[in-house]
Coordinates of C-alpha atoms and ligand atoms in Angstrom, one line a residue:
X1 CA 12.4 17.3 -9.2
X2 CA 12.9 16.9 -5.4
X3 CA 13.4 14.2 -2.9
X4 CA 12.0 14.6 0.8
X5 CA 13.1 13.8 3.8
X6 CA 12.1 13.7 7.1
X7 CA 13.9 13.1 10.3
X8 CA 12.0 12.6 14.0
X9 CA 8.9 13.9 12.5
X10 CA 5.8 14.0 15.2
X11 CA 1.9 15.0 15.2
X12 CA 0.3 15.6 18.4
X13 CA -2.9 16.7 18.6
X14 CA -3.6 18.1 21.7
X15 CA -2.6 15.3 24.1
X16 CA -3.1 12.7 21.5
X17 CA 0.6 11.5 19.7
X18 CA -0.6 10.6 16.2
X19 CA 2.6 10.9 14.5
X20 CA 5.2 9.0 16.8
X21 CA 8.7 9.8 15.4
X22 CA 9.1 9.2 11.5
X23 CA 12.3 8.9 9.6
X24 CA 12.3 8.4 5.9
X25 CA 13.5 9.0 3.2
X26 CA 11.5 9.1 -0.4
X27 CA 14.1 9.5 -3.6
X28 CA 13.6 12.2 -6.5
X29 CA 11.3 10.7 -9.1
X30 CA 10.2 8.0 -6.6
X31 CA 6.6 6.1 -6.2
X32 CA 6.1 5.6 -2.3
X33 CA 3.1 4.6 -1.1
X34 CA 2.0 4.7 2.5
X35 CA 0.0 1.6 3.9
X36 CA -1.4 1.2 7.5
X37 CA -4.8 0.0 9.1
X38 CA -7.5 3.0 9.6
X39 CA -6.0 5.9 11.9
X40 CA -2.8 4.8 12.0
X41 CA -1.4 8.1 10.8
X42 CA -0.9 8.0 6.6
X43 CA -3.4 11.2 6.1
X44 CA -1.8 13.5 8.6
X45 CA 1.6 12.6 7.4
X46 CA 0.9 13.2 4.3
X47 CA -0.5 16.6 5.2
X48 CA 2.3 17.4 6.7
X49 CA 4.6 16.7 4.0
X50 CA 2.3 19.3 2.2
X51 CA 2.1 22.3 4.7
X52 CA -1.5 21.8 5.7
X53 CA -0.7 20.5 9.3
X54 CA 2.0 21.8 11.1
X55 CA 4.9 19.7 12.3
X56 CA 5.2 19.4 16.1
X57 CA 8.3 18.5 16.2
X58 CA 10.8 17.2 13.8
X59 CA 12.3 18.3 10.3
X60 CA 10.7 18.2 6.7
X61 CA 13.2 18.5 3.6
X62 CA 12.3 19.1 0.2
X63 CA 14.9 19.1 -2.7
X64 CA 17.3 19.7 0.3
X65 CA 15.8 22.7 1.6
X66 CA 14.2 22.5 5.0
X67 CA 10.7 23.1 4.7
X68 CA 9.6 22.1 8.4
X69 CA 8.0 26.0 9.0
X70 CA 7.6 26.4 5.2
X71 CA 3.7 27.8 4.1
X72 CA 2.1 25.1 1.6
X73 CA 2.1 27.3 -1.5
X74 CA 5.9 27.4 -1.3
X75 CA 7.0 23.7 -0.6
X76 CA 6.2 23.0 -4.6
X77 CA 4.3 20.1 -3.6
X78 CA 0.2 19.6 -5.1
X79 CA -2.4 17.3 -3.3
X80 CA -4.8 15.5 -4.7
X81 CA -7.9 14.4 -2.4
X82 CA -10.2 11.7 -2.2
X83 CA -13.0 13.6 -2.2
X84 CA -12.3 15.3 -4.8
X85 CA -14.1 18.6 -4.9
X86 CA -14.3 20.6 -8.4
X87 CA -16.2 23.6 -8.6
X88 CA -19.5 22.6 -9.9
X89 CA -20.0 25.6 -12.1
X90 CA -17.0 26.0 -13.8
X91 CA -15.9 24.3 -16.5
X92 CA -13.2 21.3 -16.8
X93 CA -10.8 23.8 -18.0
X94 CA -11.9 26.5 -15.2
X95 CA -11.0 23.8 -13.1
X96 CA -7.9 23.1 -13.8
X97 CA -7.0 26.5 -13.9
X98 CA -8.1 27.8 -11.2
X99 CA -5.2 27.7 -9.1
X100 CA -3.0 29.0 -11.5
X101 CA -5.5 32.5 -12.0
X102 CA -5.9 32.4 -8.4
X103 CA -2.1 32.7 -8.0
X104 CA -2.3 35.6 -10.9
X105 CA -0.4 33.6 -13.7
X106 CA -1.2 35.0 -17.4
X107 CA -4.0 33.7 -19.5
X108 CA -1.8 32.4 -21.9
X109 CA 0.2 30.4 -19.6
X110 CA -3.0 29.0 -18.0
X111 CA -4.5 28.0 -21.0
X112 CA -0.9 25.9 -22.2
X113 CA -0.6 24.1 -19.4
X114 CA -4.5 23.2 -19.1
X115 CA -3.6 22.3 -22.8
X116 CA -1.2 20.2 -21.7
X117 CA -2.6 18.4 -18.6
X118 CA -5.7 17.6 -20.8
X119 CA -3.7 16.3 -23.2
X120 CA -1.7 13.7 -20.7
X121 CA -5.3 12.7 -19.0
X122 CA -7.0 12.5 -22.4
X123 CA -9.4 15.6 -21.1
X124 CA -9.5 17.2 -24.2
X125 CA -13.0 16.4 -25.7
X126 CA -14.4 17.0 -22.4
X127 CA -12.7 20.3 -21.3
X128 CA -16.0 22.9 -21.7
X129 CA -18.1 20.7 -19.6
X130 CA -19.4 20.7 -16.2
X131 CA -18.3 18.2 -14.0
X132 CA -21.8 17.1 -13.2
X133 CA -21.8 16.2 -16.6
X134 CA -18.6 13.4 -16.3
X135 CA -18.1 10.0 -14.6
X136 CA -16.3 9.8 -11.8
X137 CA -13.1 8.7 -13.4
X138 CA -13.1 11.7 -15.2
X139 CA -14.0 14.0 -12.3
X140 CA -10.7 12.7 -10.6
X141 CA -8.4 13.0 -13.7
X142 CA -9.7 16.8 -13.5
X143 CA -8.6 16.6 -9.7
X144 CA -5.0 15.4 -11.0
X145 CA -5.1 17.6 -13.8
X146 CA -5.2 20.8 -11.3
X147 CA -2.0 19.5 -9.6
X148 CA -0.3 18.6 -12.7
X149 CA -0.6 22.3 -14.0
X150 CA 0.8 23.7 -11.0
X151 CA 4.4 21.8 -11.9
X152 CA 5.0 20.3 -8.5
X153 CA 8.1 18.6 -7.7
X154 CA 6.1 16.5 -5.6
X155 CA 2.9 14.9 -6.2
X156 CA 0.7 13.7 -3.1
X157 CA -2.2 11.5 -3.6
X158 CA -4.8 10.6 -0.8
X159 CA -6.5 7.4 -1.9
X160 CA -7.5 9.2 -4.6
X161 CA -9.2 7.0 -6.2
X162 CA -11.2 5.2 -3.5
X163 CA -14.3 6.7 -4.7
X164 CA -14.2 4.8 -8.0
X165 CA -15.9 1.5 -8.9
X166 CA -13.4 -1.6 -9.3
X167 CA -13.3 -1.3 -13.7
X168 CA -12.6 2.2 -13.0
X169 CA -9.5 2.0 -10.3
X170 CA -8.0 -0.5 -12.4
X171 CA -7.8 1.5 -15.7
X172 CA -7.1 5.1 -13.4
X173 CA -4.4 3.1 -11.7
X174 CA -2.0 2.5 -15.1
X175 CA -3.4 6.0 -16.1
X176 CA -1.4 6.7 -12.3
X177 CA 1.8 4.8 -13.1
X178 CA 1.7 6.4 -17.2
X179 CA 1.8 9.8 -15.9
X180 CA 4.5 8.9 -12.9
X181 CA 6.6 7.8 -16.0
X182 CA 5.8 10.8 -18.1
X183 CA 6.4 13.6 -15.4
X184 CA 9.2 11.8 -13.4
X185 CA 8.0 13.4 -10.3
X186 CA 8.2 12.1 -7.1
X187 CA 5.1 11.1 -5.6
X188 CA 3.5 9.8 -2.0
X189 CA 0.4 8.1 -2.6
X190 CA -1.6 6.6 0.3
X191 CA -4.3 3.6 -0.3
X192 CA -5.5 0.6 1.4
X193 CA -5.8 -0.8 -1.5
X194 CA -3.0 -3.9 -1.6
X195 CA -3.2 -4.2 -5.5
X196 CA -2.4 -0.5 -6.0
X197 CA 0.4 -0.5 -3.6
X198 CA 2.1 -3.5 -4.4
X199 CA 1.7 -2.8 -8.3
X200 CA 2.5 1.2 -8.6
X201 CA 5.3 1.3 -5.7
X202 CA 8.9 1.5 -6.1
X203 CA 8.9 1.7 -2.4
X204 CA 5.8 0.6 0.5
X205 CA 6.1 2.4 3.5
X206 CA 4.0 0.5 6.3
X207 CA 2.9 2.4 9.2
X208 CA 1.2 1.4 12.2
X209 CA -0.2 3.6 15.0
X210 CA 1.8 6.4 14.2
X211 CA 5.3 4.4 13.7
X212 CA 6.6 3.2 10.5
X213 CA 6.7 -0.6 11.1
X214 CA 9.3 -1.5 7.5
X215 CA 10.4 0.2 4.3
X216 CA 10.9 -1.7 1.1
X217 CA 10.1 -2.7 -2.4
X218 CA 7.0 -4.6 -2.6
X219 CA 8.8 -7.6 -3.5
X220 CA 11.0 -7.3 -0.2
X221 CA 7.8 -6.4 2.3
X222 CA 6.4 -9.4 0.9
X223 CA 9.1 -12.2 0.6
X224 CA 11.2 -10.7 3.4
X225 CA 8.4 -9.0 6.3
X226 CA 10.6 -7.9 9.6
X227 CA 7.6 -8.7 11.5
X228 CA 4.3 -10.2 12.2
X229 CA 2.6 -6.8 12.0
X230 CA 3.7 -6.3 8.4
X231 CA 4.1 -10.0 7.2
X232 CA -0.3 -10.1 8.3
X233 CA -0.7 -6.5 6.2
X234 CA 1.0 -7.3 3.2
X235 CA -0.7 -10.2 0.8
X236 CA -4.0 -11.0 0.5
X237 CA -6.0 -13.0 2.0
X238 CA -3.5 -12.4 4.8
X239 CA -0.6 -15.0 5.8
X240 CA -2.0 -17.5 8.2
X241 CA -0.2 -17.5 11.6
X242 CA 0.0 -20.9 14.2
X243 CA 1.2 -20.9 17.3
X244 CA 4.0 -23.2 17.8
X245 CA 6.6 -25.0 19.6
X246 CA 10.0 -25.1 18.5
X247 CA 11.4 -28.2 19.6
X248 CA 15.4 -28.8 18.6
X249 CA 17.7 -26.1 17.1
X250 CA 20.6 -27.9 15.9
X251 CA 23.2 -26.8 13.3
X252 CA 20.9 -23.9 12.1
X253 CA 18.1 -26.5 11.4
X254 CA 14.8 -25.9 13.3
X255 CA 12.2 -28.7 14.3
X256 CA 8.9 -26.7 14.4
X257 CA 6.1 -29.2 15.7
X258 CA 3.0 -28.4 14.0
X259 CA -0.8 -29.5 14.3
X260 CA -1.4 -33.1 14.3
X261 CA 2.0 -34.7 15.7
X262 CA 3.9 -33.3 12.5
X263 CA 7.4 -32.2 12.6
X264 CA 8.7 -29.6 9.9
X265 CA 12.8 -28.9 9.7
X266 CA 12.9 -25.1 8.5
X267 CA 16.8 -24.3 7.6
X268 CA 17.7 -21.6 10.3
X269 CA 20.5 -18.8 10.4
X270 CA 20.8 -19.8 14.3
X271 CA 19.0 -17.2 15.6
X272 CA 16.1 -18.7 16.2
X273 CA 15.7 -20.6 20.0
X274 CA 13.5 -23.6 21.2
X275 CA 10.6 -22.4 22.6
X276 CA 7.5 -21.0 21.2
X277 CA 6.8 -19.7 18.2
X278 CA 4.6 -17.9 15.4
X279 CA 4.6 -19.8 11.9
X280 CA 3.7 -18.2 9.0
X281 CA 2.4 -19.7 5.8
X282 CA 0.6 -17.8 3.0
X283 CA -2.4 -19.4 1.5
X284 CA -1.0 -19.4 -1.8
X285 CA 2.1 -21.1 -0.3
X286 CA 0.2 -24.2 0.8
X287 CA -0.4 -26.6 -1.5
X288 CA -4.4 -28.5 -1.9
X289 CA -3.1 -31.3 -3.8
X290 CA -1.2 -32.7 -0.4
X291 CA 2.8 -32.0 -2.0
X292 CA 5.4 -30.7 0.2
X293 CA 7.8 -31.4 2.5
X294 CA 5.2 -32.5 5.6
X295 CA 1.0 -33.1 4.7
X296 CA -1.2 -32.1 7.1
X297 CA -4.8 -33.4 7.8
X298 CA -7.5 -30.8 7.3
X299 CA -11.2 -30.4 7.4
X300 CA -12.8 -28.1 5.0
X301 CA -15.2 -25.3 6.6
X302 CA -15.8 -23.2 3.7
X303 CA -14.9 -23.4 -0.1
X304 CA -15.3 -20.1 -2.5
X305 CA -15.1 -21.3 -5.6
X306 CA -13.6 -18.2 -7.4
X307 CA -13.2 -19.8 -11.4
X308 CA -9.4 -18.8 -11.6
X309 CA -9.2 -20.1 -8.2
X310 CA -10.4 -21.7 -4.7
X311 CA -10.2 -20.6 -1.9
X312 CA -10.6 -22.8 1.2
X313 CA -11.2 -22.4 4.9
X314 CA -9.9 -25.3 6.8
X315 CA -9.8 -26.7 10.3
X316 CA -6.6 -28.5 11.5
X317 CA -6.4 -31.8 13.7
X318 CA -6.2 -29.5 17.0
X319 CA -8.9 -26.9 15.5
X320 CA -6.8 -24.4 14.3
X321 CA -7.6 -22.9 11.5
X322 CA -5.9 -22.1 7.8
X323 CA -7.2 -20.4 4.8
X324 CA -5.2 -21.7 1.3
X325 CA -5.6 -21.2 -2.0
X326 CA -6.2 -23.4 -4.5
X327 CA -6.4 -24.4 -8.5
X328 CA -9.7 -23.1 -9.8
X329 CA -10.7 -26.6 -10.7
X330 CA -10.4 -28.0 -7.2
X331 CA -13.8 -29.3 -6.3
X332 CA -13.8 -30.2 -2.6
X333 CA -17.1 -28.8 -0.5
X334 CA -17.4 -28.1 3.0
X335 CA -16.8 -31.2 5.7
X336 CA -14.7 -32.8 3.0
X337 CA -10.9 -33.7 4.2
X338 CA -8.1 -32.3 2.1
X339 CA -4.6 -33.2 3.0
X340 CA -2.2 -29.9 2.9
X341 CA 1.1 -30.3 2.0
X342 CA 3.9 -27.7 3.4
X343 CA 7.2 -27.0 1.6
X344 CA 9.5 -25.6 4.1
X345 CA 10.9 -23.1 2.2
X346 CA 7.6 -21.5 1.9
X347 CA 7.3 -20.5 5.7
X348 CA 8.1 -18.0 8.1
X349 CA 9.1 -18.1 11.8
X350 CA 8.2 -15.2 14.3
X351 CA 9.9 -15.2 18.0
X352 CA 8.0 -13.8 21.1
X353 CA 8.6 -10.1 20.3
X354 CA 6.6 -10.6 17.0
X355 CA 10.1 -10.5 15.3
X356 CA 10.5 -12.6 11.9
X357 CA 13.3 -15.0 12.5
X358 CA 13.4 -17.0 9.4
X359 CA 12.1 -15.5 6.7
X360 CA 11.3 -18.8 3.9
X361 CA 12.4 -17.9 0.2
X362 CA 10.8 -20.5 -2.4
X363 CA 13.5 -19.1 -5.2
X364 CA 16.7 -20.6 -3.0
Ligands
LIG401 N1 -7.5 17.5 13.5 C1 -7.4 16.4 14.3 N2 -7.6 16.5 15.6 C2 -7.5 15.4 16.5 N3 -7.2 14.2 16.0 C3 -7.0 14.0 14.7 C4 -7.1 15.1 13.8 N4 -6.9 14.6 12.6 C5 -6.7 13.3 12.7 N5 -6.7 12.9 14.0 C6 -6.5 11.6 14.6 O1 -5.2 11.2 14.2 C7 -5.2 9.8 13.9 C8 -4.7 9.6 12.5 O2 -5.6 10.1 11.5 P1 -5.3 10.0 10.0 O3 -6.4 10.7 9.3 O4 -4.0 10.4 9.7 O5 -5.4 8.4 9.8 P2 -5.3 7.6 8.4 O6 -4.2 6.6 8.6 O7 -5.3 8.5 7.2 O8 -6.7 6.8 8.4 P3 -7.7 6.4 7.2 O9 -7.1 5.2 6.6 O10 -9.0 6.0 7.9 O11 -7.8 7.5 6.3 C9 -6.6 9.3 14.1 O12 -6.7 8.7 15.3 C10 -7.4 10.6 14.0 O13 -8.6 10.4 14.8
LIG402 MG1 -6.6 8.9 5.7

């Protein structure tokens, strides 16, 4: 069991910064999972936690020990790949013991902890086939099998199972969270996937071109974003954003003036300013039947009827646009007007520097 840290950790590449100054901390027996648009940094990071890039500049620790200049094999960390590359003529077993015989371990101690490993993944019928001969669930359960023997103190997964079709990720992703229960390990897993991160996480890291933009459960990065960056990443379909003018700041209470000559009072902490604005509302915030604390008039541009739920595109009186999410039975078709209604509570207020300034909580 280990926890890692890392303080002022940096990539370049050549000229190119990639890693731009990281602090963070992941707990012993932690889930952390590392978010961020393409490029942004979560692969190199990752292999740098586990030895195979170097670190520029910086420091890596691992169970306390500094393991910045520390070779991979000796950091007692295991990586599991996307692509997930088994040795097509060996069997599942050979597989995941390959490491082990390759670092000279006995043949009895190989074949308990392949014993073991298949046992956890449910391997066991399948362990004296080829692995042109399984699915590709089972070919990545094989790819976590080969870390899982080597008894790592920390697990690192890169979107390992991207490759999978969406019945597969789903089942492969409680597999994920089962085993993260059994072993107690700590592990970093990366994915772009928002279900995976906000269900197996005890804590979302969200990086953005190199920097980490917030820490937090995935509760907090959600209810509580810092900033505009992470409040649009987190959620999906993403938070909508308007443009707007805050007109009167009085006793903490903000008048935000919002499309259509509507004037919503958002309960401030007074550090918000008149002036403009971002608003944020999330499209399963607003509500399609017109109830809240202000309606606004909208025009429907596009309606996906979903079963459990619809989701509409609509066009506000001066043309901006919102997307909302509505009860599965709602019926409305495109060019149809649907008044919105807005609870306060709901939304969140961005300043010029992209910083959240009210941050709406619909459980107070
Ligand atoms: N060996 C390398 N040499 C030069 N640049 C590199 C190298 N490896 C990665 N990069 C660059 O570093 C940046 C971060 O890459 P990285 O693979 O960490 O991104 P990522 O967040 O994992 O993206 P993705 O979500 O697409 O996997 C990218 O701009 C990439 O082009
Ligand atoms: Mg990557």
């Amino acid at each position: 069991m280990a926890d890692v840290r890392l303080r002022d950790v940096k990539k370049q590449f050549g000229a190119l910064s990639v890693i731009k100054g990281v602090d963070l901390d992941v707990e012993d027996g932690e889930f952390c999972v590392f978010v961020g648009p393409s490029g942004c940094g979560k692969s190199t990071l990752l292999r740098m936690i586990a030895g195979l890039e170097d670190i520029t500049s910086g420091a890596l620790a691992i169970g306390g020990q500094d393991m910045t200049k520390v070779g991979p094999s000796e950091r007692g960390v295991a990586m599991v790949f996307q692509s997930y590359a088994l040795y097509p003529h060996m069997t599942v077993a050979e597989n995941i013991g390959f490491g082990l015989r390759m670092t000279g371990h006995s043949k009895e101690m190989i074949s308990e902890r392949t014993a073991v490993a298949a046992k956890m993944l449910q391997l066991e019928p399948l362990l004296a086939r080829k692995p042109g001969q399984l699915s590709g669930g089972q070919r990545q359960r094989v790819a976590i099998g080969r870390a899982i023997v080597r008894n790592p103190e920390v697990f690192l997964f890169d979107e390992p199972l991207s490759n999978l079709d969406a019945a597969l990720r789903v089942q492969m992703r409680g597999e994920l969270s089962k085993l993260h229960q059994d072993l107690k390990s700590t592990m970093i897993y990366v994915t772009h996937d928002q279900v995976e991160a906000m269900t197996m996480a005890d804590k979302i890291v969200v990086l953005s071109a190199g920097k980490i933009e917030q820490v937090g459960s995935p509760l907090e990065l959600y209810h509580r974003p810092n900033n505009l960056f992470v409040a649009g990443f987190i959620g999906s379909p993403k938070m909508n954003f308007l443009k707007v003018q805050v007109t009167a700041a009085e006793g903490g209470n903000l008048s935000v003036a919002l499309p259509g000559g509507v004037s919503l009072t958002m309960a401030g902490d007074g550090k918000a300013a008149v002036g403009e604005m971002t608003f944020g509302i999330r499209p399963e915030h607003i509500d399609a039947t017109g109830k809240g604390d202000v309606v606004l008039e909208s025009t429907v541009n596009l309606a996906e009827y979903l079963g459990s739920e619809t989701l509409f595109f609509v066009t506000l009186a001066d043309g901006s646009e919102l997307s909302l999410k509505a009860d599965g039975l709602a019926r409305e078709k495109p060019g149809d007007r649907l008044k919105i209604g807005i609870n306060a509570k709901a939304c969140h207020l961005f300043n010029k520097d992209g910083m959240a300034v009210i941050n709406g909580d619909l459980t107070r």
